[in-house]
Amino acid sequence: MTPTALQTTPAYYRNVTGVRALRWAMAATQRLWPTLAVRAAYRLFGTPLPLRRPARNAPWGAHWRVERWPFEDAEITLYRHRAAQGPTALLLHGWGGQAGQMQRLADALADGGLAPVLVDMPAHGRSRGRVSNLPQFSRALEYVAERLRAEGASLAAVVAHSLAANAAAHAASRGLPADRLVLLAPPASPHEFTRLFAQVFGLTERTRAAMQQRIEAREGILMRQFEPAAVGPRVAVPTLVVHDRGDRVNRLADGEAFRDAIAGARLLVTEGLGHRGMLQAPEVLQAVAAFAQAAPAPGKQDEQALTSPHFS
């Protein structure tokens, strides 16, 4: 059975220590100091959880070149494959993740003739920063893409997981210069996630609404502008969506919403891989690599890359 949104959101926070204590603290703060509660909720919502561990800073192999780019009040860390030649494939991790999770996909793309570039988003992995959010993810993606283009790179594909997939769809709707788009386990509704976040941490609707307004005012964009109905009609590049039927972080219905909103998009439904297992699964690596490296002729955009009966 496909999990409901109310079941999936607590699953994301299941391994985060101190959730009960934070819930108690938020409840007390809302009663005693509502304004402070809104600021605290804003900060908590923007903090990638679980917090970064030292293991995430483990050294990469010698075939990766590490670069750090200042970005806004934080940083973006890039990992470039030294030996790979060809058009660039940009790989982006999700919320609370880090670039190393995308290495197997990067290797598959390199084997297929692309030059992978992996990114630690602000406040993730090795990148400096303490808080981030979806609008910043989208801006960071656009910034990286334009800097790579300025260096002369041709962006063959953007492959993005979870929250970064939401950001990538938004960037693509704004003219992101990528030939192809791969959305892995994307979430469909940032607004809905604030509601479920509020339930996990015991926020009242008044606090939740004020938190959302604070985010939107500071970022200069409404959350509904990231939803499939808003971005999908403006995405003009071939798009592959991959979603697991049993994903306990983002529901399969989220992936279906992007498939339905983006003209010509295809959906690969997997079984038993979960939210992050797809990043290691051979069948997903093969499908993404085939799709990303394909150069379709007019009228035959995905016939060779997408032939599995699991596509819809």
XYZ file of C-alpha atoms in Angstrom:
312
model
C 0.000 0.000 0.000
C 1.264 3.480 -0.870
C 2.019 5.437 2.340
C 0.096 8.612 3.077
C 1.772 12.003 3.434
C 1.071 11.948 7.169
C 2.967 8.656 7.462
C 5.933 9.690 5.346
C 6.902 12.948 7.046
C 7.450 11.445 10.535
C 9.530 8.755 8.791
C 11.988 11.440 7.674
C 12.536 12.555 11.273
C 12.564 9.063 12.783
C 16.364 8.938 13.116
C 16.714 12.504 14.339
C 17.637 12.598 18.013
C 15.803 14.989 20.276
C 12.544 15.237 18.314
C 10.449 14.726 21.467
C 12.435 17.343 23.359
C 12.084 19.800 20.491
C 8.350 19.156 20.328
C 8.026 19.848 24.066
C 10.137 23.001 23.807
C 8.106 24.313 20.869
C 4.835 23.704 22.712
C 6.075 25.602 25.762
C 7.446 28.479 23.679
C 4.184 28.861 21.765
C 2.318 29.317 25.041
C 4.802 31.690 26.669
C 6.318 33.627 23.744
C 4.501 33.145 20.389
C 6.803 35.483 18.450
C 9.871 33.567 19.562
C 8.115 30.324 18.636
C 7.756 31.516 15.033
C 11.450 32.420 14.838
C 12.422 29.081 16.382
C 10.178 27.159 13.974
C 11.677 29.072 11.029
C 15.176 28.154 12.193
C 14.301 24.509 12.827
C 12.542 24.155 9.471
C 15.629 25.495 7.698
C 18.131 23.300 9.565
C 19.150 20.171 7.620
C 18.493 17.160 9.818
C 20.102 14.965 10.879
C 22.982 17.315 11.618
C 26.197 16.728 9.680
C 28.471 14.026 11.049
C 32.292 13.912 10.754
C 32.017 10.861 8.474
C 30.468 13.076 5.827
C 33.783 14.887 5.534
C 35.691 11.720 4.688
C 38.192 12.226 1.820
C 37.104 11.534 -1.737
C 39.103 9.490 -4.225
C 42.004 11.012 -6.127
C 39.962 11.099 -9.345
C 37.727 13.817 -7.839
C 38.740 17.481 -7.741
C 37.133 19.491 -4.934
C 36.243 23.172 -5.338
C 34.547 25.569 -2.937
C 32.544 28.506 -4.248
C 31.227 31.269 -1.958
C 27.472 31.606 -2.356
C 25.242 34.119 -0.578
C 26.146 33.868 3.137
C 27.242 30.239 2.803
C 29.122 28.083 0.299
C 28.765 25.514 -2.462
C 31.232 22.616 -2.714
C 31.737 20.958 -6.103
C 33.307 17.601 -6.944
C 34.519 17.197 -10.533
C 35.526 13.908 -12.108
C 39.117 14.459 -13.308
C 39.157 11.815 -16.036
C 35.642 12.141 -17.466
C 35.242 13.901 -20.789
C 32.186 15.124 -22.615
C 29.129 17.220 -21.796
C 28.461 17.948 -18.150
C 25.962 16.143 -15.946
C 25.109 18.029 -12.749
C 24.088 15.857 -9.767
C 22.325 17.260 -6.706
C 21.487 15.578 -3.398
C 18.339 16.106 -1.334
C 17.576 17.753 1.989
C 19.819 16.481 4.777
C 21.941 14.617 2.214
C 25.379 15.154 0.694
C 27.133 14.762 -2.626
C 28.677 11.394 -1.790
C 25.241 9.798 -2.040
C 25.316 10.528 -5.778
C 28.719 8.954 -6.531
C 27.405 5.717 -8.015
C 25.136 7.662 -10.328
C 28.085 9.879 -11.229
C 30.205 6.843 -12.094
C 27.410 5.458 -14.297
C 27.149 8.768 -16.136
C 30.932 8.965 -16.559
C 30.916 5.460 -18.045
C 28.291 6.710 -20.492
C 30.452 9.549 -21.780
C 29.373 12.446 -19.569
C 31.443 14.544 -17.172
C 29.710 14.441 -13.770
C 29.813 17.370 -11.369
C 28.454 16.699 -7.875
C 27.390 19.434 -5.478
C 27.153 19.834 -1.708
C 24.368 22.371 -1.342
C 24.648 25.200 1.230
C 24.684 23.910 4.839
C 25.134 20.330 3.581
C 28.128 18.025 3.344
C 31.338 20.062 3.259
C 29.624 23.330 2.367
C 29.532 26.071 4.976
C 26.230 27.341 6.312
C 23.785 26.433 9.048
C 20.397 26.846 7.422
C 19.004 26.566 3.920
C 15.686 26.025 2.148
C 14.079 25.146 -1.176
C 14.349 28.611 -2.753
C 18.068 28.705 -1.939
C 18.501 25.229 -3.460
C 16.958 26.554 -6.684
C 19.156 29.662 -6.711
C 22.266 27.596 -6.004
C 21.464 25.294 -8.918
C 20.998 28.208 -11.302
C 24.231 29.796 -10.084
C 26.258 26.601 -10.547
C 24.768 25.994 -13.995
C 25.602 29.514 -15.172
C 29.151 29.393 -13.822
C 29.740 26.070 -15.567
C 28.376 27.545 -18.799
C 30.679 30.542 -18.388
C 33.577 28.072 -18.276
C 32.411 26.645 -21.601
C 30.622 23.561 -20.292
C 27.606 22.139 -22.110
C 25.023 20.977 -19.579
C 23.653 17.703 -20.894
C 21.599 16.778 -17.850
C 20.605 17.745 -14.330
C 19.983 14.756 -12.054
C 18.456 15.776 -8.731
C 17.166 13.856 -5.710
C 14.301 14.708 -3.354
C 14.146 18.420 -2.435
C 16.795 19.215 -5.055
C 14.491 17.621 -7.648
C 11.794 20.098 -6.664
C 14.373 22.891 -7.003
C 15.551 21.534 -10.368
C 12.024 21.464 -11.778
C 11.549 25.067 -10.685
C 14.880 26.099 -12.221
C 14.001 24.275 -15.445
C 10.724 26.192 -15.589
C 12.810 29.383 -15.489
C 14.972 28.363 -18.438
C 17.749 26.341 -16.814
C 20.135 25.584 -19.722
C 20.077 21.790 -19.452
C 19.223 19.384 -22.254
C 17.579 16.819 -19.953
C 16.094 16.668 -16.493
C 15.966 13.699 -14.104
C 13.831 14.035 -10.964
C 14.491 11.335 -8.366
C 11.803 10.995 -5.666
C 10.631 14.629 -5.867
C 8.287 16.167 -3.272
C 5.264 17.875 -4.825
C 4.139 20.403 -2.223
C 6.384 22.528 0.029
C 3.241 23.989 1.598
C 2.024 20.520 2.517
C 5.381 19.734 4.062
C 5.107 22.760 6.359
C 1.768 21.413 7.556
C 3.213 17.987 8.253
C 6.326 19.501 9.830
C 3.988 21.395 12.147
C 2.288 18.157 13.164
C 5.619 16.460 13.918
C 6.805 19.317 16.149
C 3.452 20.252 17.644
C 3.076 23.657 16.003
C -0.286 25.360 16.005
C -1.730 26.468 12.686
C -1.072 30.065 13.694
C 2.630 29.341 14.231
C 2.875 27.286 11.043
C 1.240 29.977 8.914
C 3.469 32.682 10.397
C 6.548 30.508 9.772
C 5.559 30.022 6.132
C 4.943 33.741 5.689
C 8.362 34.464 7.201
C 10.041 32.088 4.740
C 8.159 33.501 1.757
C 8.820 37.112 2.732
C 12.541 36.533 3.272
C 12.974 34.503 0.080
C 10.674 36.616 -2.094
C 8.711 33.678 -3.464
C 5.544 31.809 -2.513
C 5.771 28.086 -1.819
C 2.992 27.328 -4.272
C 5.292 28.563 -7.066
C 7.338 25.349 -6.633
C 4.431 22.937 -7.032
C 4.021 20.769 -10.171
C 1.011 22.705 -11.447
C 3.049 25.925 -11.333
C 6.354 24.704 -12.780
C 5.338 21.770 -14.968
C 3.754 23.625 -17.908
C 6.935 25.710 -18.301
C 9.406 22.801 -18.316
C 10.363 22.364 -21.966
C 13.102 19.701 -21.778
C 12.753 15.899 -21.829
C 12.140 14.781 -18.257
C 12.447 11.467 -16.449
C 10.863 11.007 -13.016
C 11.934 8.046 -10.852
C 9.918 7.184 -7.752
C 9.650 4.132 -5.536
C 6.221 2.802 -4.717
C 7.142 2.388 -1.054
C 8.975 5.708 -0.579
C 8.401 6.720 3.052
C 9.674 10.284 2.688
C 7.972 11.488 -0.508
C 4.952 9.640 -1.818
C 4.650 8.047 -5.249
C 1.760 10.475 -5.838
C 4.339 13.296 -5.751
C 6.280 11.759 -8.618
C 3.050 11.152 -10.522
C 2.120 14.817 -10.090
C 5.340 15.905 -11.816
C 4.868 13.295 -14.539
C 1.378 14.625 -15.222
C 2.365 18.307 -15.107
C 5.399 18.165 -17.443
C 4.563 17.549 -21.085
C 6.093 14.311 -22.334
C 7.609 13.381 -18.965
C 8.028 9.697 -18.215
C 7.786 8.014 -14.830
C 9.848 4.999 -13.783
C 8.224 3.300 -10.784
C 10.525 1.085 -8.725
C 9.718 -1.440 -6.002
C 11.454 -1.996 -2.675
C 14.156 0.668 -3.039
C 12.746 3.311 -0.733
C 13.713 6.962 -0.814
C 17.507 6.721 -1.050
C 18.010 3.125 -2.129
C 17.307 4.133 -5.714
C 20.594 6.056 -5.741
C 22.450 2.734 -5.564
C 20.126 0.433 -7.525
C 21.602 -0.903 -10.817
C 18.284 -0.638 -12.677
C 17.981 3.046 -11.756
C 21.628 3.778 -12.585
C 21.158 2.162 -15.991
C 17.897 3.985 -16.750
C 19.223 7.384 -15.676
C 22.478 6.952 -17.602
C 20.637 5.874 -20.758
C 18.245 8.779 -20.510
C 20.885 11.410 -19.686
C 23.260 10.500 -22.481
C 20.607 10.051 -25.167
C 20.468 12.614 -27.957
C 16.933 12.070 -29.295
C 15.887 12.897 -32.795
C 12.828 15.128 -33.245
C 9.661 13.154 -32.587
C 11.535 10.262 -30.964
C 12.570 11.858 -27.724
C 12.674 8.847 -25.432
C 11.945 5.709 -27.432
C 15.381 4.159 -26.925
C 16.049 5.293 -23.382
C 12.672 4.345 -21.927
C 11.507 0.908 -22.984
C 10.892 -0.805 -19.645
C 7.307 -1.864 -18.846
C 7.732 -0.029 -15.507
C 7.667 3.310 -17.319
C 4.419 5.214 -17.576
